[in-house]
PDB file of C-alpha atoms in Angstrom:
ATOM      1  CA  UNK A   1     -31.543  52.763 180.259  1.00 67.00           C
ATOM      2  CA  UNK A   2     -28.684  53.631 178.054  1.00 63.00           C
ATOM      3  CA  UNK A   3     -26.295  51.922 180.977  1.00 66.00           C
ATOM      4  CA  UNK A   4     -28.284  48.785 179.904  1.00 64.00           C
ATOM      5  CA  UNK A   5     -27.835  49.060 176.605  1.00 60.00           C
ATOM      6  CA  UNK A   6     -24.097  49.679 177.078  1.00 59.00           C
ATOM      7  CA  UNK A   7     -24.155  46.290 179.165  1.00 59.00           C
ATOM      8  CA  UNK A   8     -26.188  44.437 176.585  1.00 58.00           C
ATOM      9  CA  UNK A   9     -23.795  45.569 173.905  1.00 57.00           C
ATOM     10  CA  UNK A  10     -20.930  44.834 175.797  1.00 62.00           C
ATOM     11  CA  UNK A  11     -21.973  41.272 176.186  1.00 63.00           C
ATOM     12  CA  UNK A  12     -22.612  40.854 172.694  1.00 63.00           C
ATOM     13  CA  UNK A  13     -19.378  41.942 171.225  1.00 62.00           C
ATOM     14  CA  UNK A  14     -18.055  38.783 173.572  1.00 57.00           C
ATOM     15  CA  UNK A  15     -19.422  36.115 171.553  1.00 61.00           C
ATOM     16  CA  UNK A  16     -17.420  36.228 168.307  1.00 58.00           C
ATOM     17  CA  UNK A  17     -14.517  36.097 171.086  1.00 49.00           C
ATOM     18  CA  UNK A  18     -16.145  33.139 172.071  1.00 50.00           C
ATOM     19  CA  UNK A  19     -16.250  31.611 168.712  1.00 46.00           C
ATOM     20  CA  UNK A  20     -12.099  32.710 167.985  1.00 49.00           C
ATOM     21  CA  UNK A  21     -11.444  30.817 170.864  1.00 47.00           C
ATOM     22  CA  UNK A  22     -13.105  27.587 169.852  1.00 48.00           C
ATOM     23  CA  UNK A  23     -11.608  27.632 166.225  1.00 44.00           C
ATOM     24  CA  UNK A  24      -8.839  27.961 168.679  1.00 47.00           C
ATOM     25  CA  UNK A  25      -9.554  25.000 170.349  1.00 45.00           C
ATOM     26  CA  UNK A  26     -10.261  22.831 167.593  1.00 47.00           C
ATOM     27  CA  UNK A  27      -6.943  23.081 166.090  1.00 51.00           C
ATOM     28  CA  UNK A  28      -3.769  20.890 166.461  1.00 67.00           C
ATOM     29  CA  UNK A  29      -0.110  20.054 166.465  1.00 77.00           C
ATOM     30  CA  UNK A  30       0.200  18.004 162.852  1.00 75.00           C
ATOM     31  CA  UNK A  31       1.311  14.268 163.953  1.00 71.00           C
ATOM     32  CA  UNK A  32       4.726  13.072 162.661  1.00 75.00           C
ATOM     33  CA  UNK A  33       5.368  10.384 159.851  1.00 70.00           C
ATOM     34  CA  UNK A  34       6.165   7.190 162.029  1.00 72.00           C
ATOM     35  CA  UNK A  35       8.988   5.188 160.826  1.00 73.00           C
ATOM     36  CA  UNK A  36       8.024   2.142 158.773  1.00 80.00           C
ATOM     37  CA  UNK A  37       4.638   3.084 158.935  1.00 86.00           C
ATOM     38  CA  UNK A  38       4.193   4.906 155.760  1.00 90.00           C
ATOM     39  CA  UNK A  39       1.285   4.987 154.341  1.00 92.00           C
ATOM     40  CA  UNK A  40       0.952   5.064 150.072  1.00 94.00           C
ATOM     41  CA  UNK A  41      -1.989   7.150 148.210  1.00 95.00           C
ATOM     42  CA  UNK A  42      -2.119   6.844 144.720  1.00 95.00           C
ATOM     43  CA  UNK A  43      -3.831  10.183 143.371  1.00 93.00           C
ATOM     44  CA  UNK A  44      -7.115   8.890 142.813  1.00 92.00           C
ATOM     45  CA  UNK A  45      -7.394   8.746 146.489  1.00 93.00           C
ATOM     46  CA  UNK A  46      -5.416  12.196 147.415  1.00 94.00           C
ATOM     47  CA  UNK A  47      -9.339  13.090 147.999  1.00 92.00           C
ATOM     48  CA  UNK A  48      -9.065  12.771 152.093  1.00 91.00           C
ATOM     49  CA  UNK A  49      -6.054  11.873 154.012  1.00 91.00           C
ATOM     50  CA  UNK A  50      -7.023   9.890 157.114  1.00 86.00           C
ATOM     51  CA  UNK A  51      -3.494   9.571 158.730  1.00 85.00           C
ATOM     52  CA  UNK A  52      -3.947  13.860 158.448  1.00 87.00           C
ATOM     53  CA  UNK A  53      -7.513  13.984 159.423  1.00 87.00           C
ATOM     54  CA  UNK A  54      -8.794  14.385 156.328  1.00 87.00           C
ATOM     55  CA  UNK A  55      -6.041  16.082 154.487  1.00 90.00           C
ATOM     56  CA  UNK A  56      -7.028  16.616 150.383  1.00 94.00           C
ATOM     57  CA  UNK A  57      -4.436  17.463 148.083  1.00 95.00           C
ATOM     58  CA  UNK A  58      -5.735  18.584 144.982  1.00 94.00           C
ATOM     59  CA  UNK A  59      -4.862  16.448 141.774  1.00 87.00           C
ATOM     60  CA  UNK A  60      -3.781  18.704 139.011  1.00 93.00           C
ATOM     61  CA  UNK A  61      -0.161  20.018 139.708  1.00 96.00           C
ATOM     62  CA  UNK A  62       1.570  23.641 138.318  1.00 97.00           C
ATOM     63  CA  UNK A  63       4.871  22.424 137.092  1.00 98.00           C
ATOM     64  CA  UNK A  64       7.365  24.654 136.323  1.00 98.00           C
ATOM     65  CA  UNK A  65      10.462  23.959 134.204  1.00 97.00           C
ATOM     66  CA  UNK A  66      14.042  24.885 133.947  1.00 95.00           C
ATOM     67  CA  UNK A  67      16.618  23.630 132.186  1.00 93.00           C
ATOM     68  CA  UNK A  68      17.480  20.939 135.050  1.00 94.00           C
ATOM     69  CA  UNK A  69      14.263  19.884 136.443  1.00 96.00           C
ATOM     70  CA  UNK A  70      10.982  20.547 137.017  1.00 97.00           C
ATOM     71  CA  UNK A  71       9.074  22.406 140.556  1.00 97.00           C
ATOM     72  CA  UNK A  72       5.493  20.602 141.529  1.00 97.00           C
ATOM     73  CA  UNK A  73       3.581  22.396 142.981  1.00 97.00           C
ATOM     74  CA  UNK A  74       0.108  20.866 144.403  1.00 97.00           C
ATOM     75  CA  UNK A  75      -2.289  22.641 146.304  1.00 96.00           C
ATOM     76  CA  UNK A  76      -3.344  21.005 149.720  1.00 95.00           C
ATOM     77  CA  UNK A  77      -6.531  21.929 152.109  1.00 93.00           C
ATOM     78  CA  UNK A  78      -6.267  21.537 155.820  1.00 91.00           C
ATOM     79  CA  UNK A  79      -9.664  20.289 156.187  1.00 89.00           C
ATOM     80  CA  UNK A  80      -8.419  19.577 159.750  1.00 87.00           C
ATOM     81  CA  UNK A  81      -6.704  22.560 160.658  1.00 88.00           C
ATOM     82  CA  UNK A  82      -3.945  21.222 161.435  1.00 91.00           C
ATOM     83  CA  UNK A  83      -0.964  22.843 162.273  1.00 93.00           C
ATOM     84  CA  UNK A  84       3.146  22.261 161.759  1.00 93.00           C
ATOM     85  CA  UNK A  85       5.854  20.820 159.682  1.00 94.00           C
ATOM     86  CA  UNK A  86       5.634  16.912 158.445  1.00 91.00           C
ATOM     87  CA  UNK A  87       7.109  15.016 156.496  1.00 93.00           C
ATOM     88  CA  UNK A  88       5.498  13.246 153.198  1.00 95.00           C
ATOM     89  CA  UNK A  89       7.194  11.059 150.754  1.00 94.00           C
ATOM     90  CA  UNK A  90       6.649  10.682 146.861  1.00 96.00           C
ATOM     91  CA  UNK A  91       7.283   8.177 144.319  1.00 97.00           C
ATOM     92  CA  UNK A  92       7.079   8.758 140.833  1.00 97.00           C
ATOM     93  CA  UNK A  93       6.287   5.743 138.641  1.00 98.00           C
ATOM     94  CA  UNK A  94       7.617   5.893 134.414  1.00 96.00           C
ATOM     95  CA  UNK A  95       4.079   4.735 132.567  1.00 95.00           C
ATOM     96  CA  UNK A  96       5.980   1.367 132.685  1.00 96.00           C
ATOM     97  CA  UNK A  97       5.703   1.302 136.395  1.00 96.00           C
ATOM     98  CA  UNK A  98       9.239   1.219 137.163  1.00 97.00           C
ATOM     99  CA  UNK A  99      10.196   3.872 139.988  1.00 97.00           C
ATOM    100  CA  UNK A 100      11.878   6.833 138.427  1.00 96.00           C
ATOM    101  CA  UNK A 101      12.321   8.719 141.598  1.00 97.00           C
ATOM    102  CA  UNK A 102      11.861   8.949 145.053  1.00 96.00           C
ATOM    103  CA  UNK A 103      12.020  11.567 147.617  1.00 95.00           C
ATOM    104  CA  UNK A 104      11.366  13.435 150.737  1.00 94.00           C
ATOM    105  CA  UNK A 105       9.272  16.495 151.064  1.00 95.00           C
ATOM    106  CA  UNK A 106       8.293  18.489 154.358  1.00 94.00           C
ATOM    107  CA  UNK A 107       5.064  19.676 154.447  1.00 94.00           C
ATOM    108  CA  UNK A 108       3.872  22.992 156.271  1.00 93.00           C
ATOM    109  CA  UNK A 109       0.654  23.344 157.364  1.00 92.00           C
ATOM    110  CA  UNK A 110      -0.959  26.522 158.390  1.00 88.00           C
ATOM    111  CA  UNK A 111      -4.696  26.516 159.670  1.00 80.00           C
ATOM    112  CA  UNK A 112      -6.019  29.099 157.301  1.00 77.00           C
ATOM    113  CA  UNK A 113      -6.528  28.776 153.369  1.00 76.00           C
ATOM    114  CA  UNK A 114      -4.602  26.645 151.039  1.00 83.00           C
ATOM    115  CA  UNK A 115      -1.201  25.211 151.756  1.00 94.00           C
ATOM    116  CA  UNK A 116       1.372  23.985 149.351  1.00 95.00           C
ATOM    117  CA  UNK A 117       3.161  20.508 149.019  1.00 96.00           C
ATOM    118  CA  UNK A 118       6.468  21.511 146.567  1.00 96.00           C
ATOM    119  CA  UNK A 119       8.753  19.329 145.359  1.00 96.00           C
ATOM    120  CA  UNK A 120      11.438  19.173 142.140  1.00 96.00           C
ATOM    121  CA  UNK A 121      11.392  16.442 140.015  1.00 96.00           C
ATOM    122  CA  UNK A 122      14.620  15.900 137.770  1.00 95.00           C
ATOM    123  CA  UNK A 123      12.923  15.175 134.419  1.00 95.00           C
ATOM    124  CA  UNK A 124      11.056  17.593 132.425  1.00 96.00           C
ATOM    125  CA  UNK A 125       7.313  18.885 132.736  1.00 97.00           C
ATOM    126  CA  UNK A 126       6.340  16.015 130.190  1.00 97.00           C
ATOM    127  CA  UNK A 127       7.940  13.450 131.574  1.00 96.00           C
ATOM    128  CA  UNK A 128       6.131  14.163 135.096  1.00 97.00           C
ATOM    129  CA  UNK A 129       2.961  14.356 133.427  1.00 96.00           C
ATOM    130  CA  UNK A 130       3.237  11.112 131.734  1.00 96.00           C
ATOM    131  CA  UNK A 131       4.092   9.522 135.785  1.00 96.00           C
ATOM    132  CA  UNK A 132       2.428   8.431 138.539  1.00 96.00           C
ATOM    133  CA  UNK A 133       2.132   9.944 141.439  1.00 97.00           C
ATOM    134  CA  UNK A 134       2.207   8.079 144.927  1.00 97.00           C
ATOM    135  CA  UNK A 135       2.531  10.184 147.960  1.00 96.00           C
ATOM    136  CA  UNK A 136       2.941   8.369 151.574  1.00 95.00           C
ATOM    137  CA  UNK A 137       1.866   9.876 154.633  1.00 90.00           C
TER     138      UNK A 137
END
């Protein structure tokens, strides 16, 4: 009887093997940004990335500032555990809607908890929170 039980157990201690290895599965190699094929959010709509399978960056930035610029910092989910480096692009509009500054930023995304999209903007903390904020993916 207590053979059985050893079997029984045994075969029960598989299954949250099972489950590792379809969260396994289920994630994938992050596609790259395709060349002229950029595609512009404006932060109202940071809410679900499609071209990242549902990618959210969260709105409300930490900025940090030195005397020569300012570090962004937003907060990103991986609803779709994905996984690698990509590259995003930003544009930063004056509240005259001229473009103050453009640039490049690389992404990494790790399956698990929160990732970060960092970037430093040349102006000060005030100045970035009187912009707007496009990001292209």
């Amino acid at each position: 009887m207590s053979m059985l039980v050893g079997v029984v157990l045994s075969i029960i201690s598989l299954i949250p093997l099972g489950f590792q290895f379809q969260l396994e599965a289920n994630r994938r190699e992050v596609s790259q940004l395709e060349l002229g094929k950029t595609v512009y959010y404006p932060q109202q709509s940071w809410g679900s990335i499609e071209e990242l399978d549902g990618l959210e960056v969260l709105s409300e930035p930490t900025l940090v500032e030195n005397e020569f610029a300012t570090t962004v910092t937003y907060q990103v989910i991986n609803h779709g555990r994905l996984e690698g480096k990509r590259e995003v692009w930003a544009k930063i509009y004056s509240p005259e809607n001229k473009l103050r500054e453009g640039m490049k930023i690389w992404l990494e995304l790790k399956p698990k908890g929160r990732n970060s999209l960092i970037f430093t903007f040349t102006g000060t903390a005030t100045e970035f929170s009187q912009s707007r904020v496009e990001l292209g993916f």
